[in-house]
Structures are given as C-alpha cells and as structure tokens.
PDB file of C-alpha atoms and ligand atoms in Angstrom:
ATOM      1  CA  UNK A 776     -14.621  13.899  20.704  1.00  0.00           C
ATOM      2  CA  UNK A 777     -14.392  10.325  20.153  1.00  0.00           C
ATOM      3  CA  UNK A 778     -15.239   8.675  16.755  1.00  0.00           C
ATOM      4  CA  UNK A 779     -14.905   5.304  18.507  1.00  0.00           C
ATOM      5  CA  UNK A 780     -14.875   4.291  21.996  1.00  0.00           C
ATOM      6  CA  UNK A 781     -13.564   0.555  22.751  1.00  0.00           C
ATOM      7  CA  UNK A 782     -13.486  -1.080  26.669  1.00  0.00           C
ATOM      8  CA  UNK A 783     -12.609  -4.531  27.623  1.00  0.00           C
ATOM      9  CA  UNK A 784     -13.428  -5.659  24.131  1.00  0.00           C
ATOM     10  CA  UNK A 785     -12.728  -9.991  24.150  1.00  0.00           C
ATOM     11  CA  UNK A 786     -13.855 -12.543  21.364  1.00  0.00           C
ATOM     12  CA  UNK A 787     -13.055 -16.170  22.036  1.00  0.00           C
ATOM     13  CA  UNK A 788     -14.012 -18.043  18.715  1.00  0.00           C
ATOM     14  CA  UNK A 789     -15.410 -21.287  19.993  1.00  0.00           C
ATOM     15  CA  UNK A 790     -13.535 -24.339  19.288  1.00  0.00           C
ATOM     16  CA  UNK A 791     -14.708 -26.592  16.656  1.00  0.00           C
ATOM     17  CA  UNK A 792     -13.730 -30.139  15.162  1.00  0.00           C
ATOM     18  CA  UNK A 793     -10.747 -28.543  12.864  1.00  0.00           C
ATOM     19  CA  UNK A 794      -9.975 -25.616  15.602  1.00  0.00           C
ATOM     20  CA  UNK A 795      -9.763 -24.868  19.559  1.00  0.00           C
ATOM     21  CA  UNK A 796     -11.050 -22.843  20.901  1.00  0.00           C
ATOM     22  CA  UNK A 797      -9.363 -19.066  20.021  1.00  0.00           C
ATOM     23  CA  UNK A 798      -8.881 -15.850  22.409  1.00  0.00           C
ATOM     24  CA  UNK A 799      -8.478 -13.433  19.228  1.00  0.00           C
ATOM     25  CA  UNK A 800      -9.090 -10.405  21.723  1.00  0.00           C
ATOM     26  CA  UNK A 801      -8.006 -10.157  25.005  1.00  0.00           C
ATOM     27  CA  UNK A 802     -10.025  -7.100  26.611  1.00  0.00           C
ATOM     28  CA  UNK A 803      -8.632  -4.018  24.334  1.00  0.00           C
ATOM     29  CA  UNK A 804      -8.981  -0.528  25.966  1.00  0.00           C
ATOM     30  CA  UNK A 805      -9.143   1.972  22.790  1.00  0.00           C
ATOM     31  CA  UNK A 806     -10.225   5.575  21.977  1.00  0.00           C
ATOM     32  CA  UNK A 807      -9.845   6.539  18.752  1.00  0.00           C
ATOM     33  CA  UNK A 808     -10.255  10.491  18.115  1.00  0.00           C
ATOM     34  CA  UNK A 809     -12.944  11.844  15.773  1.00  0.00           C
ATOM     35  CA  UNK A 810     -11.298  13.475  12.585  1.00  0.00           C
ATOM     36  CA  UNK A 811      -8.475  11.417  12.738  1.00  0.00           C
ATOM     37  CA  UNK A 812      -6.552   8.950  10.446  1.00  0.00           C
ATOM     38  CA  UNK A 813      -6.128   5.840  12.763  1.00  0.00           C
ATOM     39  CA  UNK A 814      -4.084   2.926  12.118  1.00  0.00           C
ATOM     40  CA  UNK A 815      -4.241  -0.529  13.497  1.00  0.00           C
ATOM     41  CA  UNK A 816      -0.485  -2.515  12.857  1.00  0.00           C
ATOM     42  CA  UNK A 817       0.164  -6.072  13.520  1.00  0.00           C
ATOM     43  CA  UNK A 818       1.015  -9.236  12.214  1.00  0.00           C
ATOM     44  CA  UNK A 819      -0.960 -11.891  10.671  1.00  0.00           C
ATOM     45  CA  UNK A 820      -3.453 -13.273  13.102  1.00  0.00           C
ATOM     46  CA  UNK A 821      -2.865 -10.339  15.351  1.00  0.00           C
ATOM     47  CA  UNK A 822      -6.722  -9.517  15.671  1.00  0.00           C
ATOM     48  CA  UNK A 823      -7.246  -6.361  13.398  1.00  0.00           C
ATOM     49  CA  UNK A 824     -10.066  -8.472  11.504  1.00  0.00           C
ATOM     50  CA  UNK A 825     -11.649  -9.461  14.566  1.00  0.00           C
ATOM     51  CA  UNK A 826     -11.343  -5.848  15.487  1.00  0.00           C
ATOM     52  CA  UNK A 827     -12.417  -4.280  12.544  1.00  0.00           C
ATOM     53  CA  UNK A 828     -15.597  -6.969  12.219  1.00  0.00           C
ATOM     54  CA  UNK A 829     -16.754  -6.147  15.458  1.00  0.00           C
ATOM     55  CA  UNK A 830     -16.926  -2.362  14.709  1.00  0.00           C
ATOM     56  CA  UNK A 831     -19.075  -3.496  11.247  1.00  0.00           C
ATOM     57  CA  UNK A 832     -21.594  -5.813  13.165  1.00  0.00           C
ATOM     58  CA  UNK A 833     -20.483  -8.743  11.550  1.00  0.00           C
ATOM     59  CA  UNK A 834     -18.844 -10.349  14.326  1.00  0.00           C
ATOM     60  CA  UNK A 835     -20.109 -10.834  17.963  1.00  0.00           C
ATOM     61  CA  UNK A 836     -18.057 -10.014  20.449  1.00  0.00           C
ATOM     62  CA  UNK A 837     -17.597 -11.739  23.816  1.00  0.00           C
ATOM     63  CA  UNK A 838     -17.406  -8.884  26.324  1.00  0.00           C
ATOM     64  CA  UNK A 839     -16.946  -5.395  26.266  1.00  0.00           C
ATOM     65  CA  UNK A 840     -18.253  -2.261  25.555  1.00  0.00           C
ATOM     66  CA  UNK A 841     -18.178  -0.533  21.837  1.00  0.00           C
ATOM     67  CA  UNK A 842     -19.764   2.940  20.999  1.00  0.00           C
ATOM     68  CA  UNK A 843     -19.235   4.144  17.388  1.00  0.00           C
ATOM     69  CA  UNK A 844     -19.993   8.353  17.042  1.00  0.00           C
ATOM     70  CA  UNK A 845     -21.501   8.149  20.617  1.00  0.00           C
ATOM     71  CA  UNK A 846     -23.584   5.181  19.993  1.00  0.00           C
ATOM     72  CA  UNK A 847     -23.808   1.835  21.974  1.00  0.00           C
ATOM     73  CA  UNK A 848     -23.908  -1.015  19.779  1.00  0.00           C
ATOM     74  CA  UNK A 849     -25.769  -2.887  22.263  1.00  0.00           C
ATOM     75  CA  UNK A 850     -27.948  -0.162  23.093  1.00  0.00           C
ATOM     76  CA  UNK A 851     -28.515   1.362  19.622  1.00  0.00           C
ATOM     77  CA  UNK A 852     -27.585  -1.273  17.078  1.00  0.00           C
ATOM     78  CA  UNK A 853     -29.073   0.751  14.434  1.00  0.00           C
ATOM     79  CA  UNK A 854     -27.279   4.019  14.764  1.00  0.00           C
ATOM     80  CA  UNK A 855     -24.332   2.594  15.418  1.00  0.00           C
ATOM     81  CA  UNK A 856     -24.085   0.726  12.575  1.00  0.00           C
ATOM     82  CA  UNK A 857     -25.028   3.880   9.973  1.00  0.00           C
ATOM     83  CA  UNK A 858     -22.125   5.654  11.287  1.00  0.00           C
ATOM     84  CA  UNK A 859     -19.885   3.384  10.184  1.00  0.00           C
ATOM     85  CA  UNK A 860     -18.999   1.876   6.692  1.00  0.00           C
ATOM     86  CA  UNK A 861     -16.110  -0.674   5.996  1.00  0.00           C
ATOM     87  CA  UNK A 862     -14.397  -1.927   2.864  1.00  0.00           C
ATOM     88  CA  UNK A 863     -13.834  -5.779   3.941  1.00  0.00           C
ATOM     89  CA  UNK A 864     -10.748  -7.483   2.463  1.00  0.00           C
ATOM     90  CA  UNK A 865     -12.502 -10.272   0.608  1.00  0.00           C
ATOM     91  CA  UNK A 866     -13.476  -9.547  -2.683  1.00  0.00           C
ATOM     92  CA  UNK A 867     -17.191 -11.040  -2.465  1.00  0.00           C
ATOM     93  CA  UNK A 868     -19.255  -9.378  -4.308  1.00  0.00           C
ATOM     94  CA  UNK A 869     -22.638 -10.179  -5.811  1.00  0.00           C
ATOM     95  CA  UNK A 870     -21.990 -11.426  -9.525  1.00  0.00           C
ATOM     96  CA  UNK A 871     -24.871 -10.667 -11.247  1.00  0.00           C
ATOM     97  CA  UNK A 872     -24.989  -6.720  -9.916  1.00  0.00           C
ATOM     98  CA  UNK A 873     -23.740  -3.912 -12.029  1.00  0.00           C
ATOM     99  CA  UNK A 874     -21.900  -1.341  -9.827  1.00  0.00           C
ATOM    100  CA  UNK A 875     -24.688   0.712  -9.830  1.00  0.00           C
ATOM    101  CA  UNK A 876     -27.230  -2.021  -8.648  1.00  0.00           C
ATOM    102  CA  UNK A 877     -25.154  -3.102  -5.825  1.00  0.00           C
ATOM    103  CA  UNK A 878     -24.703   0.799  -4.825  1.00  0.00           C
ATOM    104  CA  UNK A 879     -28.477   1.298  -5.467  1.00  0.00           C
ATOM    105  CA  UNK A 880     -29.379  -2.291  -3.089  1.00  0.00           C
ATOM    106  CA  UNK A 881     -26.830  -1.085  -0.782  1.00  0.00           C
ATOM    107  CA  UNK A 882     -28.433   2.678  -0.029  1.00  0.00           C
ATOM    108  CA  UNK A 883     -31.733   1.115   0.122  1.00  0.00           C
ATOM    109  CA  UNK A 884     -30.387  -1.238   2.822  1.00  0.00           C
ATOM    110  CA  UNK A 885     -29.305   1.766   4.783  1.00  0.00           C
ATOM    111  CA  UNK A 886     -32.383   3.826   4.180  1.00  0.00           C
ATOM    112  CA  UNK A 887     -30.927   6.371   2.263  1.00  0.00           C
ATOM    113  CA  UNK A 888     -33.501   8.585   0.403  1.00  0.00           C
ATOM    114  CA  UNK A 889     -33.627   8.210  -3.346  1.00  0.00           C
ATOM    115  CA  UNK A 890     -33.176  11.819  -3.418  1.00  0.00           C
ATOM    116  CA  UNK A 891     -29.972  12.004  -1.419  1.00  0.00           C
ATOM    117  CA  UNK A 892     -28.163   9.091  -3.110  1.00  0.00           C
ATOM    118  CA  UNK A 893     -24.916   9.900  -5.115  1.00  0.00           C
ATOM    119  CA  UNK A 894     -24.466   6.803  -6.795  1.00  0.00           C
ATOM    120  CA  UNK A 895     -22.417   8.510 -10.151  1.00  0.00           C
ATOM    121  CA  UNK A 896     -20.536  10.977  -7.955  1.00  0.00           C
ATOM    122  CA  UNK A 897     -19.034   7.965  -6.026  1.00  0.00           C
ATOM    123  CA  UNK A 898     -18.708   5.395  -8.637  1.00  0.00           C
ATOM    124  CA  UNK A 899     -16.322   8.220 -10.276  1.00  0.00           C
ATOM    125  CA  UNK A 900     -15.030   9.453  -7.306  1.00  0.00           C
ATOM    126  CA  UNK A 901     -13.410   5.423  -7.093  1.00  0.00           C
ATOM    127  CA  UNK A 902     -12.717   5.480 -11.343  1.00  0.00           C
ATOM    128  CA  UNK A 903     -15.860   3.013 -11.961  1.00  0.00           C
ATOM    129  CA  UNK A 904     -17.706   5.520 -13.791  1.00  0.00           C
ATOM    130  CA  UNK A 905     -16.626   3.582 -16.953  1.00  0.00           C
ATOM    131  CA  UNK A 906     -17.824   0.052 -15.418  1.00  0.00           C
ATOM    132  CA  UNK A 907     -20.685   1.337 -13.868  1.00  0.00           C
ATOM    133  CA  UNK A 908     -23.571  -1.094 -15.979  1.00  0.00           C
ATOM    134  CA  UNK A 909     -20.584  -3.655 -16.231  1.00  0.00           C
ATOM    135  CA  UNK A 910     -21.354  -7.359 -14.408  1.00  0.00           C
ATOM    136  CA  UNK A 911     -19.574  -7.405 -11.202  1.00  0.00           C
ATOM    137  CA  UNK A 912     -18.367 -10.769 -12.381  1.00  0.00           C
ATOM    138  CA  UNK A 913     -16.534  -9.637 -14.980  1.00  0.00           C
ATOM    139  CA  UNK A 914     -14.999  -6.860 -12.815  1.00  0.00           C
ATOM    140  CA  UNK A 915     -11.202  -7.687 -11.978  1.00  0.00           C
ATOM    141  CA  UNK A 916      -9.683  -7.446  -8.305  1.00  0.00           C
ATOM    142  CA  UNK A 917      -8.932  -3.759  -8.563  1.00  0.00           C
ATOM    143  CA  UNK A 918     -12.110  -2.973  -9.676  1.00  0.00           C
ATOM    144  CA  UNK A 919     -14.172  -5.321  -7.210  1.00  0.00           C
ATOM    145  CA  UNK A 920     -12.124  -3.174  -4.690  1.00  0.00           C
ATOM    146  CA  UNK A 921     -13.206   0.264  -6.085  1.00  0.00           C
ATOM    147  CA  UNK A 922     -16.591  -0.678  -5.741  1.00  0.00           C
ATOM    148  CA  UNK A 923     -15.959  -2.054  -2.260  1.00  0.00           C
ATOM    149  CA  UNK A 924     -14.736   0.992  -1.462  1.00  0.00           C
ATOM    150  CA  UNK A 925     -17.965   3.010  -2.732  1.00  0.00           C
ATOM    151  CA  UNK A 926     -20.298   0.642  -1.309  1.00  0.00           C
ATOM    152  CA  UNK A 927     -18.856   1.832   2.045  1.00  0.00           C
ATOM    153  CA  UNK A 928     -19.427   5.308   1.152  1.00  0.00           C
ATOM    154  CA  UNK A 929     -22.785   4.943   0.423  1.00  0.00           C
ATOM    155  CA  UNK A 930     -24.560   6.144   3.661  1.00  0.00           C
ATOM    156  CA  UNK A 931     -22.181   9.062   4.206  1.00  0.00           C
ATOM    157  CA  UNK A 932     -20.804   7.338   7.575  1.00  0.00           C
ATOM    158  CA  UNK A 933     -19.063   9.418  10.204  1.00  0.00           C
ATOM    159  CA  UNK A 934     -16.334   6.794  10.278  1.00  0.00           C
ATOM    160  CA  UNK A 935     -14.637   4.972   7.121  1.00  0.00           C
ATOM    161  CA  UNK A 936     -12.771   1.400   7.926  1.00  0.00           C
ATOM    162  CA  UNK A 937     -10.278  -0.357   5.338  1.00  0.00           C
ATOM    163  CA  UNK A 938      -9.187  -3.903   6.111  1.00  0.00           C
ATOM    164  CA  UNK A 939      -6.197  -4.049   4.856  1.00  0.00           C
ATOM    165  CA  UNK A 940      -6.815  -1.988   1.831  1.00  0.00           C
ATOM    166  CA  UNK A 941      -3.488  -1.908  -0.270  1.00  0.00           C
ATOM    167  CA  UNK A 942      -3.051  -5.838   0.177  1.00  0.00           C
ATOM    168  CA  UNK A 943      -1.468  -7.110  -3.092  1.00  0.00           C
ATOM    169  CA  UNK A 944      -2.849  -3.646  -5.519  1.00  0.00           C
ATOM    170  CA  UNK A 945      -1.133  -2.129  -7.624  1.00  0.00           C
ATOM    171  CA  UNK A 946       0.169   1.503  -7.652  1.00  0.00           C
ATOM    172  CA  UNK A 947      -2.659   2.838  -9.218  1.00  0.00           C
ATOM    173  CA  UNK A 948      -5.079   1.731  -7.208  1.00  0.00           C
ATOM    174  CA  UNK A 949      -3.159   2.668  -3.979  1.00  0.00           C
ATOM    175  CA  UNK A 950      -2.792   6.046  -5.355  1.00  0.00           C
ATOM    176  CA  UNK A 951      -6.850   6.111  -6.003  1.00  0.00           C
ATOM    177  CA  UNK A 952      -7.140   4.983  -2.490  1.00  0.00           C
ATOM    178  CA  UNK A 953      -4.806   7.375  -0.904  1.00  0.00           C
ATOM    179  CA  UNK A 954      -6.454  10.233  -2.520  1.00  0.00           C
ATOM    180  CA  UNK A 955      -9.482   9.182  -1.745  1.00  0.00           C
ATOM    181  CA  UNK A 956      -8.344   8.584   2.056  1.00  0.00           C
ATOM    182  CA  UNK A 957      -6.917  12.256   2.244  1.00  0.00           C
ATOM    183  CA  UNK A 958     -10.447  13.717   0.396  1.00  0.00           C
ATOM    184  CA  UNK A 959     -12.284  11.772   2.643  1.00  0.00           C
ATOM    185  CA  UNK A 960     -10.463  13.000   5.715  1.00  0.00           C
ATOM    186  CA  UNK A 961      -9.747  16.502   4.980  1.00  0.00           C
ATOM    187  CA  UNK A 962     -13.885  16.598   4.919  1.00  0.00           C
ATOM    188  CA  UNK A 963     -14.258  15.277   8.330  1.00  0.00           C
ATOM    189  CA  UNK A 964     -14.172  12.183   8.353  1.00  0.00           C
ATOM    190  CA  UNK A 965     -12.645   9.133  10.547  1.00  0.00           C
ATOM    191  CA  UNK A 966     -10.608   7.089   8.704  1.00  0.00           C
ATOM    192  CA  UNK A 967      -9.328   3.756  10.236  1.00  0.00           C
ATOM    193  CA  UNK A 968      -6.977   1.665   8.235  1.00  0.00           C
ATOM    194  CA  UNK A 969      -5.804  -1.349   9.209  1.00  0.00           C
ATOM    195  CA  UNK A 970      -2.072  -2.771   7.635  1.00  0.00           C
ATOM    196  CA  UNK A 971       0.665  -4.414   8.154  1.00  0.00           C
ATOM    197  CA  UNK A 972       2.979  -2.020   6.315  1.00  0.00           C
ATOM    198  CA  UNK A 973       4.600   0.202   9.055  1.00  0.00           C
ATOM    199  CA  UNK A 974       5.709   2.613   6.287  1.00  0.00           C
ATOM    200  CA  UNK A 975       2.079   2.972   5.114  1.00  0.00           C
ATOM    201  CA  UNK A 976       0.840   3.595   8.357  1.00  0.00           C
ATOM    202  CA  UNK A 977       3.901   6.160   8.801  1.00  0.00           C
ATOM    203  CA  UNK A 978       2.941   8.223   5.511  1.00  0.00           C
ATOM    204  CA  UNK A 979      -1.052   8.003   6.396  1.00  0.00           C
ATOM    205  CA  UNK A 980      -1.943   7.850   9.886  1.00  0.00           C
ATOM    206  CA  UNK A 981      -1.460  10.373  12.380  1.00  0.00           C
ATOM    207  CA  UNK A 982      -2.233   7.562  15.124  1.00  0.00           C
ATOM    208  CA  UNK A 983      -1.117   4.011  15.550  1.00  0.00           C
ATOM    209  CA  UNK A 984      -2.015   1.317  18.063  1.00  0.00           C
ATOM    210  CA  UNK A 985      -0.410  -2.025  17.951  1.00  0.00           C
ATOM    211  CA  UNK A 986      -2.094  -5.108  18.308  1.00  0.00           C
ATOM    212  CA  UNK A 987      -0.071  -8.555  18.931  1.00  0.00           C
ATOM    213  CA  UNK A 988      -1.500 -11.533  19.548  1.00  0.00           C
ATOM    214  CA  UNK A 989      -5.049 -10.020  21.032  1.00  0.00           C
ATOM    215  CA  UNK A 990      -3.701  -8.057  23.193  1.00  0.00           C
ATOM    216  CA  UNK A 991      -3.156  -3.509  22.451  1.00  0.00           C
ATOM    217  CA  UNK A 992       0.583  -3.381  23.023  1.00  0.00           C
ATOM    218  CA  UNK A 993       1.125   0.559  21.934  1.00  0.00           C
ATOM    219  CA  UNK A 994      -0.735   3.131  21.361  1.00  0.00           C
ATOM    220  CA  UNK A 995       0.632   6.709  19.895  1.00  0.00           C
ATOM    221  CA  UNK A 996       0.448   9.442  17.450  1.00  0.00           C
ATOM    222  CA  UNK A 997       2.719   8.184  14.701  1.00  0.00           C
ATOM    223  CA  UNK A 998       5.930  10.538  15.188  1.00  0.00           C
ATOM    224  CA  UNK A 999       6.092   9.656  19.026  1.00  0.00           C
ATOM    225  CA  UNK A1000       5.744   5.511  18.402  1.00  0.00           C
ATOM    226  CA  UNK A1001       8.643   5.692  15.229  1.00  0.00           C
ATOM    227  CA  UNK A1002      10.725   8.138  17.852  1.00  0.00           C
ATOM    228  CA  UNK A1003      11.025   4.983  20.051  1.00  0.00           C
ATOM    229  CA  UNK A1004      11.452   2.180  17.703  1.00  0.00           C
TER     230      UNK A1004
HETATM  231  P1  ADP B2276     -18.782 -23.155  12.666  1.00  0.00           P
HETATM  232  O1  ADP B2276     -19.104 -21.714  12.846  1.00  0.00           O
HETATM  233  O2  ADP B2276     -19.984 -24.040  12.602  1.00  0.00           O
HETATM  234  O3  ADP B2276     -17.758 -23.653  13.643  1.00  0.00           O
HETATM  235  P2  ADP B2276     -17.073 -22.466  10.440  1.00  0.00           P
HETATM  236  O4  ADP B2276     -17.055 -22.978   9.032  1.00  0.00           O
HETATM  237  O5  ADP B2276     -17.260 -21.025  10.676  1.00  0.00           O
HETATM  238  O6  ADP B2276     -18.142 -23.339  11.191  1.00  0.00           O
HETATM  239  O7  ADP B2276     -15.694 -22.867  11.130  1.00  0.00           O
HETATM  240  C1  ADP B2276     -15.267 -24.203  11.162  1.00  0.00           C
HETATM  241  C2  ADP B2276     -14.139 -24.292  12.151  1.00  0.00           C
HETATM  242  O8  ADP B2276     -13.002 -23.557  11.680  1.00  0.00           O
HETATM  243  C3  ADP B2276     -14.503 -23.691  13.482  1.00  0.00           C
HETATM  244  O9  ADP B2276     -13.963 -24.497  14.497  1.00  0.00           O
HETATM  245  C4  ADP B2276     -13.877 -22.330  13.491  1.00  0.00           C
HETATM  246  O10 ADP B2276     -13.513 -21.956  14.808  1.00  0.00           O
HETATM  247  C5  ADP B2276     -12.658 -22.548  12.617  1.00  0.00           C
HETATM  248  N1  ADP B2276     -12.296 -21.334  11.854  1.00  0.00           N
HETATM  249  C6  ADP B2276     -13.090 -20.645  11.002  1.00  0.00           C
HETATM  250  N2  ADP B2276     -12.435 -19.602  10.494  1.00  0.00           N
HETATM  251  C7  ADP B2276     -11.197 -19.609  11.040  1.00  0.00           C
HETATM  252  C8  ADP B2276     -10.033 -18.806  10.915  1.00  0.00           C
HETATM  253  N3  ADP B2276     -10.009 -17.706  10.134  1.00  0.00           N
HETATM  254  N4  ADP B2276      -8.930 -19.122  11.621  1.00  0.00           N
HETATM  255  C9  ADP B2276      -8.944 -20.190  12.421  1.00  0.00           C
HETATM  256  N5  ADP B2276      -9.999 -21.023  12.577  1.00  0.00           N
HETATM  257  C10 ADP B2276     -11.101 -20.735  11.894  1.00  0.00           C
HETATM  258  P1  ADP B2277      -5.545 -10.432  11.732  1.00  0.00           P
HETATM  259  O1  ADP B2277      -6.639  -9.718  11.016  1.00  0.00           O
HETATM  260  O2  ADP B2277      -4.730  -9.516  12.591  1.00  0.00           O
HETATM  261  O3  ADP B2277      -4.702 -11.248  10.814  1.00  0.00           O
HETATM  262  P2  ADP B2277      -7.679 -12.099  12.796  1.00  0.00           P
HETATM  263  O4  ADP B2277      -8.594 -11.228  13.558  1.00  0.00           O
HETATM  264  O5  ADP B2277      -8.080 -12.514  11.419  1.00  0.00           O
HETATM  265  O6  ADP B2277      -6.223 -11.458  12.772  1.00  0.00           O
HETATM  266  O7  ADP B2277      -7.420 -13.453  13.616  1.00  0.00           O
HETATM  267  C1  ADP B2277      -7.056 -13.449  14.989  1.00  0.00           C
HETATM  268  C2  ADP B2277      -6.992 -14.899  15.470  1.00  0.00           C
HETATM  269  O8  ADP B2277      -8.286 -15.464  15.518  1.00  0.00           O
HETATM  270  C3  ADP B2277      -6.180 -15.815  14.561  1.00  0.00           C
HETATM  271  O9  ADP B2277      -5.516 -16.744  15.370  1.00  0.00           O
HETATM  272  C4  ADP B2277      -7.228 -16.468  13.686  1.00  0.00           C
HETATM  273  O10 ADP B2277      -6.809 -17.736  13.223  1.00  0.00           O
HETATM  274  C5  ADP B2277      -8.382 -16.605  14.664  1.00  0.00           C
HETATM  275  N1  ADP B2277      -9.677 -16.588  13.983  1.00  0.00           N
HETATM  276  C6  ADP B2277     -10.132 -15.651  13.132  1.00  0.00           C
HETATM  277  N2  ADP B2277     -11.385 -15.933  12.732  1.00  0.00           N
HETATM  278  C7  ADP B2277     -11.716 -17.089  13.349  1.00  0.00           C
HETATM  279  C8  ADP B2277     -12.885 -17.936  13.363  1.00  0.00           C
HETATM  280  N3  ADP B2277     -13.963 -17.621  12.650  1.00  0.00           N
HETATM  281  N4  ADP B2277     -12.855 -19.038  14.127  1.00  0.00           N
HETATM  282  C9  ADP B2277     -11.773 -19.349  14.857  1.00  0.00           C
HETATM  283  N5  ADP B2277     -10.647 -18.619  14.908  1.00  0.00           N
HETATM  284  C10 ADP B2277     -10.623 -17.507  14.166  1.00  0.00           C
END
C-alpha cells in the first residue's frame, strides 16, 4: 500500500517584479510506501519545500496528480488533508497562544472530538509539558519546534512530514525528535523527512529519493543508493 502516490507533479512559481518566472518541479513520478521512513535529499533550492507544501495544501501545484492514504487532493481535499500533518521549517507561531491553546485551536480546526484530544500526552510526548500555559512568544527555537512538532500530531494523521527538522538544533532536541520519529513509526505510521544531511537520512530512512534542481534523479531503499555512491 501506498501512503503517498505522486504523478507528473510541476509548479512553475510565476514570475514577479524581483523574480522570473521558476520551474521548482518538473513532473516528479513518486510512490512512497505506507509504513515507511521516507527521505527526500537535495540541495538548497532543490524543490523538497515545494514538495513537501504541496502534500500540506499550502501550495498549488501546476499539474499532476497527488493522492495522500488513497485520497485525491483534487477530488477529496478534505480527507486528504486529515491524513497528513507536517512540521514546517519556519518557526511562526501564534504569540499570544500557550502550547495548549494552539494544540486546542489546532484539533478544533481538524474536527477532532473534545473527547478524543490528547493535548497533555503530546505536549509531553515533545518535553513541553513544563511550558505548556507558557506564551509561545517567550518560547525559544527549540521549543517553538517541539510544539510544531505536536501541532502536527494533533489529528492522529496516517502520514507525518518534517521539513527539514534537525536544521541548526541542538543534540537534544534531535535526540527528542529521533525518538519520537522511531515511536511514531514503529506504531504505523509514515514518516517523511526531508534533509540535506545524507548521514541523517542514512541512520533514519529506509528509502531515499533525490531531488536536484526539480527534477527526481534517484530513487532507492537506503542500503542500495549508498552501495552505488
Ligand atoms: P506575489 O505572490 O504577489 O508575487 P510574494 O511576496 O509572494 O508576492 O513574492 C514576491 C516575488 O518574489 C514573486 O515574484 C515571487 O515569485 C518571488 N519569491 C517569493 N518567494 C520566493 C523564494 N522563496 N524564492 C525565490 N523567489 C521568491
Ligand atoms: P528546497 O526546499 O529544496 O530548498 P524550494 O522548494 O524551497 O527548494 O525551492 C525550489 C525553487 O523554487 C528555488 O529556486 C526557489 O528559489 C524557488 N521558489 C520557492 N518558493 C518560491 C516562490 N514563492 N516564488 C518563486 N520562486 C520560489
């Protein structure tokens, strides 16, 4: 089974007065297996954001095809989207939320029953338990992250996506995220990571793909792609 299903997948950005016009994706074929950990490698301004947007609904893609746990995002925008969570890479966060008010706005965005929300068990699954009435504002980068993290956890999606998540943290939180990757995964679910630390995605993923300059450029499980390089 697939957790996500990708064909032709293109976004142009349109040109503007500071930019041209930008092929980001250039039609990407790519099946990623339910159950797995998946990573996406590349350099800077490879596409993995433009990627990884597109699977959150936040960006619109150009052409292609995109089913997340068997849904159609054109077709069933809604479903699609609930199967999915993602921790962005940009720290914005609401500044006036505690921890447990964004978790609380988030569910109720998502239409998760009051009765099935788990708002302590993930704020100390992700070590916030101690910040949880704290100001986001006053939070620091590792702990905007942690709750970035749980926000994404929120709905119980099928499939968890990281942008990038060990940019620039320290070994603590890496650890905390690693742990909470394996947890995660051992449970079932789809974890897709994307880096652009190849010995990260060597100790984590048990699938790469490679994406240069829009285009997919290798796709393996991880001991096959490092047997060739
Ligand atoms: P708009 O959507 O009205 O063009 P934006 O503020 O989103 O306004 O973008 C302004 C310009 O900068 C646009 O031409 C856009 O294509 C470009 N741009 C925005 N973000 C990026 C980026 N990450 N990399 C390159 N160009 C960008
Ligand atoms: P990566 O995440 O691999 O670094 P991105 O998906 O962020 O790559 O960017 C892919 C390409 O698209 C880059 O050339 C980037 O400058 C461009 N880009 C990203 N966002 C925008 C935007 N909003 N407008 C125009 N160009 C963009």
């Amino acid at each position: 089974k697939s957790a996500i299903e990708i064909t032709g997948l293109s976004k142009t950005y349109r040109g503007g007065p500071r930019a041209p016009e930008k092929a980001a994706l250039k039609g990407i074929d790519l099946d990623i297996p339910a159950g797995s950990v998946f990573g996406l490698l590349g350099p800077n301004g490879a596409g993995k954001s433009t990627l990884i947007n597109i699977l959150a609904g936040l960006v619109v893609k150009t052409a292609g095809k995109v089913t997340i746990w068997g849904f159609d995002q054109d077709v069933n925008p809604r479903q699609s989207r609930a199967a999915i969570g993602v921790m962005p890479q940009e720290l914005n966060l609401d500044p006036f939320f505690t921890p447990r008010a964004a978790l609380e706005v988030q569910a109720g965005l998502y239409g998760v029953k009051k009765a099935e929300r788990r708002s302590d068990e993930i704020l100390r699954l992700v070590g916030l338990e101690d910040k949880a009435e704290a100001y986001a504002r006053t939070l620091s980068g590792g702990m905007r992250r942690r709750l970035l993290l749980a926000k994404a956890l929120v709905h119980h999606p099928h499939v968890l996506v990281l942008d990038e998540p060990t940019a620039g943290v320290d070994i603590e939180l890496r650890q905390m995220l690693w742990e909470n990757v394996r947890r995660l995964n051992a449970e079932g679910m789809t974890i897709i990571l994307t880096t652009h630390y190849l010995e990260e995605a060597e100790e984590m993923c048990d699938e790469i793909a490679i994406i240069n300059q829009g285009d997919l450029v290798a796709r393996d499980s991880t001991a096959n792609l490092l047997s060739r390089m």
